[in-house]
XYZ file of C-alpha atoms in Angstrom:
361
model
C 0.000 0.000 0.000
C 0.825 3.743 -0.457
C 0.988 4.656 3.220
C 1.451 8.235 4.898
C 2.818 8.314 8.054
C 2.080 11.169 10.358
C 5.173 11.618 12.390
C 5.415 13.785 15.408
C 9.006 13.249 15.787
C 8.565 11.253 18.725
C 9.365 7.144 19.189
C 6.274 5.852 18.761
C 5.848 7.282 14.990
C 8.767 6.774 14.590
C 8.888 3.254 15.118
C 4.888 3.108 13.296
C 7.153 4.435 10.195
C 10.187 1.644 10.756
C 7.394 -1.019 10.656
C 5.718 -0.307 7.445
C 8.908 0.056 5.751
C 10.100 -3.632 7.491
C 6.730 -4.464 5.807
C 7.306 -3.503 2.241
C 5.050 -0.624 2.247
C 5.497 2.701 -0.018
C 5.639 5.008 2.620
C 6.338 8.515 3.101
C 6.611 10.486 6.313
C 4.899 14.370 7.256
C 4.964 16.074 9.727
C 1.825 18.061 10.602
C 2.959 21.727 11.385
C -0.034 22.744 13.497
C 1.380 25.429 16.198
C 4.704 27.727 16.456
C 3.484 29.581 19.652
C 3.259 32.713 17.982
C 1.328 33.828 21.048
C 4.993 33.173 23.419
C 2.515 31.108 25.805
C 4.609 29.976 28.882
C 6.172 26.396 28.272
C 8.148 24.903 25.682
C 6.647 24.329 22.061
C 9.262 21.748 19.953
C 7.967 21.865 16.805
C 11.184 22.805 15.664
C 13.012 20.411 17.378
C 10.220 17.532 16.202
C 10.348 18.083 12.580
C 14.222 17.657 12.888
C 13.675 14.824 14.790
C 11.158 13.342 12.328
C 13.192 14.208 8.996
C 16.223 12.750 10.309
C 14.009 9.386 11.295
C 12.829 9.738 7.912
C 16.088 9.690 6.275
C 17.446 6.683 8.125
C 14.938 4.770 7.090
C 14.716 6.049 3.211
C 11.561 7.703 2.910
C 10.976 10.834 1.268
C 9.079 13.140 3.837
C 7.936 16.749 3.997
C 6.120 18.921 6.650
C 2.614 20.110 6.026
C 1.044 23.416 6.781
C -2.591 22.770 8.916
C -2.222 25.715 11.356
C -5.216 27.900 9.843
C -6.785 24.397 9.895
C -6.168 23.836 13.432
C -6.833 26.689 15.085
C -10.219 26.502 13.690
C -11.338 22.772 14.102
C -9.020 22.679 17.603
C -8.154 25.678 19.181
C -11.640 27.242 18.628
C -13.303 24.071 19.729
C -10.860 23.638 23.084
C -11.231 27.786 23.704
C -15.079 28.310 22.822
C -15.801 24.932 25.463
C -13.851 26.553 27.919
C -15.718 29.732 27.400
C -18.719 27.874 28.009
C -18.284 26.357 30.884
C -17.870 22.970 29.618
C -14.546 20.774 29.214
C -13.672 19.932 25.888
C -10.936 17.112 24.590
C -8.810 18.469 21.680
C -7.073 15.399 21.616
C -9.744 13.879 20.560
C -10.813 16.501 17.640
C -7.367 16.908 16.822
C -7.390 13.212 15.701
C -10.929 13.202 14.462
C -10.448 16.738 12.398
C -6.899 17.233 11.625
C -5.193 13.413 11.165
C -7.469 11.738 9.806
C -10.034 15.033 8.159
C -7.716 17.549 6.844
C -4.516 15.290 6.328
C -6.932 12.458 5.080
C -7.987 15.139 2.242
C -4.406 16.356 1.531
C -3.368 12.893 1.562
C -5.802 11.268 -1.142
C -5.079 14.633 -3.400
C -1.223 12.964 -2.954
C -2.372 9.305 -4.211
C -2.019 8.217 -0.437
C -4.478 4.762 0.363
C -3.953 4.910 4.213
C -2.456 7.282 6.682
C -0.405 5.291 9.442
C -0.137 7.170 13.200
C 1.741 5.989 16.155
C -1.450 5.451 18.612
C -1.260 2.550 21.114
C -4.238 1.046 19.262
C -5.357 -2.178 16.936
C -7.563 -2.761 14.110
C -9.112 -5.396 12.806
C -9.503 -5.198 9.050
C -13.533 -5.394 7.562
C -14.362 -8.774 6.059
C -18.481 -9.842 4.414
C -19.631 -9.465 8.014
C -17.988 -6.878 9.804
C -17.169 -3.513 8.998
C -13.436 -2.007 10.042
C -12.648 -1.905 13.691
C -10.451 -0.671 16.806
C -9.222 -2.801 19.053
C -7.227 -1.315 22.548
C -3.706 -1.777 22.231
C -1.868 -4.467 23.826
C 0.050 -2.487 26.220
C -3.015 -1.499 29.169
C -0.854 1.123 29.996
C -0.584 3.008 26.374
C -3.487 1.999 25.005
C -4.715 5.297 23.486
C -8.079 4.555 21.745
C -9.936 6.808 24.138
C -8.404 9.890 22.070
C -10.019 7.705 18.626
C -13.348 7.474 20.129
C -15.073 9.694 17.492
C -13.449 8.530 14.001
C -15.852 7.921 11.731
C -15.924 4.577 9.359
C -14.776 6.075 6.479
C -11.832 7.036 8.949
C -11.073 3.627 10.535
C -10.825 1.987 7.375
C -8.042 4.143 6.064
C -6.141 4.455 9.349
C -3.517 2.102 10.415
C -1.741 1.581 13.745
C 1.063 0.033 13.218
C 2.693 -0.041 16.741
C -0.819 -1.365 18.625
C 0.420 -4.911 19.269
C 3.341 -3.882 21.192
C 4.354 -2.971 24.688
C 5.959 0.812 25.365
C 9.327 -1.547 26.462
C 8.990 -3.425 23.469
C 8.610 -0.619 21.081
C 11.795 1.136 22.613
C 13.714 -1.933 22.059
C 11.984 -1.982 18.562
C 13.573 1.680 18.054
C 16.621 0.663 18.949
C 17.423 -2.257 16.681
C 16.155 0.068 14.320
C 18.658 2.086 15.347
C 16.596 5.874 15.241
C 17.313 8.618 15.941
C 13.944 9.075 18.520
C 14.818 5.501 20.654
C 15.148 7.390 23.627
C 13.601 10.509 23.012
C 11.001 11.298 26.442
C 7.220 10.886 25.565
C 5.829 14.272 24.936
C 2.700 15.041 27.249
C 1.476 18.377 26.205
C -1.759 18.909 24.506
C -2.040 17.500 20.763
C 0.764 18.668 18.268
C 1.521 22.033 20.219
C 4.131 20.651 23.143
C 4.700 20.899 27.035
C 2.707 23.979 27.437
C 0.323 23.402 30.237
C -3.882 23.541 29.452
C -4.028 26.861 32.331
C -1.226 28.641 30.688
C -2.417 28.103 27.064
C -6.356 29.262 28.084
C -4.917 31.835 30.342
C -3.297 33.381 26.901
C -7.091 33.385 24.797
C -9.472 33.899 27.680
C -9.201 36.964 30.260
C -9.240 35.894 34.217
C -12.778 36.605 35.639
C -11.537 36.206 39.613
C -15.016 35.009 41.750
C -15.985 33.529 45.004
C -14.907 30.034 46.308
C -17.002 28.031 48.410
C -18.837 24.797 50.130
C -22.203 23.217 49.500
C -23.372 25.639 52.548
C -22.326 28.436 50.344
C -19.525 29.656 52.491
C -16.695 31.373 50.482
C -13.525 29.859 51.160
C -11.563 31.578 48.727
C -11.010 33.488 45.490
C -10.679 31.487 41.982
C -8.859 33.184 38.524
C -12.057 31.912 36.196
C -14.135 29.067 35.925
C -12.229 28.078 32.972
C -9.570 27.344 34.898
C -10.582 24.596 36.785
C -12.359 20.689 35.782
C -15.182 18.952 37.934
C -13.315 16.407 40.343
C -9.994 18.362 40.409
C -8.343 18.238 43.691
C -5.375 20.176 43.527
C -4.694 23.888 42.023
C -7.967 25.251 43.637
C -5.712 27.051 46.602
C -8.652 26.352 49.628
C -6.764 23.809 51.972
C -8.770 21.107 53.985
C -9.243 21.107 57.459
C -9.605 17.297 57.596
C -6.305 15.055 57.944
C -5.670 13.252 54.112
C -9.349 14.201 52.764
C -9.140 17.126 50.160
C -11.348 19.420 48.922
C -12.536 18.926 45.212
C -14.439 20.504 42.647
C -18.147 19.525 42.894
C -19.570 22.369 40.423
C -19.468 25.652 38.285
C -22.176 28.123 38.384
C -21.525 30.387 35.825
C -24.899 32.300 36.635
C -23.137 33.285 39.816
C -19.262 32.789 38.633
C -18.863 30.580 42.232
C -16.783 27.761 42.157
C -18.112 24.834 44.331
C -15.899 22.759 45.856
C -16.121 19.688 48.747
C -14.519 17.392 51.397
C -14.557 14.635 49.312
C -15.572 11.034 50.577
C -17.666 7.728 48.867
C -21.083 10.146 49.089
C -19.841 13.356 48.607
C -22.987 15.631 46.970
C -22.725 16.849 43.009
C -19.389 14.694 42.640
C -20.948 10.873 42.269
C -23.480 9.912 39.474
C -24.738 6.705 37.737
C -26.700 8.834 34.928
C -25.604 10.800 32.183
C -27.264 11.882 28.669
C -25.165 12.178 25.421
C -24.784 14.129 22.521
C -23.006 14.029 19.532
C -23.117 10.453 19.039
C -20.420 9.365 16.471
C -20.095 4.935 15.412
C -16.784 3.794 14.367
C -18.808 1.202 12.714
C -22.102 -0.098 12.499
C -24.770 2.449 14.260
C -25.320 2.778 17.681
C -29.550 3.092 17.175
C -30.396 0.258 19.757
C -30.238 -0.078 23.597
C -27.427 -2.566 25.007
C -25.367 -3.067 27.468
C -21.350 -1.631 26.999
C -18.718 -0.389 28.309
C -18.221 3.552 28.859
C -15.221 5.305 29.705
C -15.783 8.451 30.858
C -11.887 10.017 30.426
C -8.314 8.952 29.084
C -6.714 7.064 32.386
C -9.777 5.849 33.857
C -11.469 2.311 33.937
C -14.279 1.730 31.442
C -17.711 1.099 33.651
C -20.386 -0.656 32.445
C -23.538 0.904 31.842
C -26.630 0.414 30.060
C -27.198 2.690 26.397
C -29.909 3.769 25.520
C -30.985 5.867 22.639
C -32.571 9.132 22.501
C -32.407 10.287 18.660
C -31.381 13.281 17.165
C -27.453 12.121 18.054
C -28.655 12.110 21.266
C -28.811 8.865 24.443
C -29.004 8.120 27.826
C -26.602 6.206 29.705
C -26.726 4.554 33.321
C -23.664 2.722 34.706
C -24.304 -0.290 36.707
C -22.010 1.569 39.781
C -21.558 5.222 40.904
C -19.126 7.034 38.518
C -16.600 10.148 39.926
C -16.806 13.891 38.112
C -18.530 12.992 35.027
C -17.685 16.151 33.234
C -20.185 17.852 30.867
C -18.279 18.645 27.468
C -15.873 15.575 28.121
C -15.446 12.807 25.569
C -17.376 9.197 26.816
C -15.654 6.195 24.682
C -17.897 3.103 24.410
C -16.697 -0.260 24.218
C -17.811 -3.743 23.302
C -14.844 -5.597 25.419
C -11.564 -4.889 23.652
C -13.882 -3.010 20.685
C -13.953 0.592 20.151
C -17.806 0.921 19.081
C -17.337 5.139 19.165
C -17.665 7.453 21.191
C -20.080 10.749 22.139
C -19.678 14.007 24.473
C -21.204 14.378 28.514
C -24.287 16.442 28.322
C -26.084 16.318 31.529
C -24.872 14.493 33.986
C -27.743 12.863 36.945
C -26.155 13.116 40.791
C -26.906 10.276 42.683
């Protein structure tokens, strides 16, 4: 196949690339130039450094490769998206659009204008090819601890049959080792952990630079003020740290139970097993997107309400109009309106839809 890998200049693509060209792919790399920080945000942006880091991985391994302008593209499928959630209240994933709208939307269309058949990405994640009965599918990578098909939750078919995930059957010690007979450049090159093709530049710093600081009032369930918070923006249902107001209870913190935007108070709690506004079994969807057949019929799955957190099982049920309920068989903590909810069949990616309402137990 005619394969275009999308590398970041980090290990993993960099070993995705290695392996399609051990396969006898034709394969070039790209590197997706989506930020250069032109806003001097606090934190360190690499892009430089990354497409050096990709071209010279590139090279060893004989591929042509070339770096692709998507920043107008970005900043308004991501950056608008992340910034305009924020704005509202609500706590949006651009992860998860950046792979949705940028790898495998914008790049997809650049790459089929190029003759490409698939595009190839380093994500921690399997896929089963279709066949008569079954249309193309994600599986979670092998590695529990990398598997990354939370942030693929809402590809669309057309997008999971051109992707390929080359690296998804591997462990993170594996795939270093993998690097290293390869002998590139990236073997032991860190793992980046910024947000999604823009670098170590924390999520408070980058909204701090787009959205102004509206300071309000801090307090308990009683409506006491505690303290003083920079904007509601700022801060994520269930956070325990960062808020400032310390605990008078020995190893029990205070958390985030709730924004009120009406009254720009930040609502936060000792937090225990029944701890008001931060448990709920209930939840309603929106934005419903299948990575293959249709979700239009209740059943019983798995839901996983954020990246790093176990997948519950719940009960589906659907509303119409891209719209369903969903009720987990046991109490689930800070279900976030605005987050991303990946549902599972098992090991199966089915899709994946955004937190609407959520129902406190």
């Amino acid at each position: 196949m005619k394969i275009l890998a999308a590398m970041s200049g980090g290990v993993d693509s960099s070993v995705a690339a290695a392996e399609l060209v051990r396969a006898g792919h034709d394969v070039s790399g790209v590197y997706m130039k989506n930020w250069i920080n032109e806003e001097n945000i606090i934190g360190h942006c690499p892009w430089e450094e990354d497409i050096t880091d990709a071209e010279a991985v590139a090279r060893q391994l004989g591929i042509p490769f070339r770096v692709v302008n998507l920043m107008t593209e970005y900043r308004e499928k991501v950056v608008k998206y992340l910034i305009e959630g924020y704005q509202a209240g609500i706590t949006p994933n651009p992860d998860v659009m950046c792979n949705r709208e940028m790898k495998f939307g914008v790049l997809w269309d650049w790459s089929q204008e190029h003759g490409f058949e698939a595009i190839a990405t380093g994500h921690y994640a399997r896929k089963v090819d279709a066949n008569s009965e079954h249309p193309a599918s994600i599986l979670r990578g092998a590695d529990p601890n990398k598997d990354q098909t939370y942030f693929l939750a809402m590809m669309q078919p057309h997008q999971v049959r051109i992707a390929q995930f080359p690296i998804g059957h591997l462990l993170k010690p594996e795939l270093r080792e993998r690097a290293r007979e390869f002998g590139l450049k990236t073997a032991e090159k860190k793992d980046s952990q910024g947000i999604c093709f823009i670098g170590q530049v924390k999520m408070e710093d980058f909204l701090r630079t787009f959205v102004p600081d509206q300071p309000g009032p801090i307090v308990n369930l009683e409506g006491k003020v505690l303290g003083e918070h920079r904007g509601l923006h700022l801060y994520t249902l269930g956070q325990r740290k960062g808020h400032g107001v310390a605990s008078p209870i020995h190893k029990q913190a205070y958390v985030v139970v709730a924004k009120r935007p009406q009254t720009n108070e930040l609502v936060v709690a000792i937090e225990n097993s029944d701890t008001p506004l931060l448990w709920a079994r209930k939840a309603t969807l929106h934005s419903i997107s299948s990575t293959g057949a249709p979700l239009h019929e209740e059943r019983l799955l798995q839901a996983q309400p954020r990246y790093r957190c176990p997948a519950g099982n719940a009960v589906f049920r659907p509303l119409g109009d891209g719209r369903a309920e969903l009720e987990y068989s046991e109490p689930q903590r800070a279900l976030t309106p605005g987050q991303i909810c990946a549902l599972y069949d098992g090991e199966r990616l089915l899709g994946g839809a955004v937190f609407e309402t959520i129902q406190y137990t």
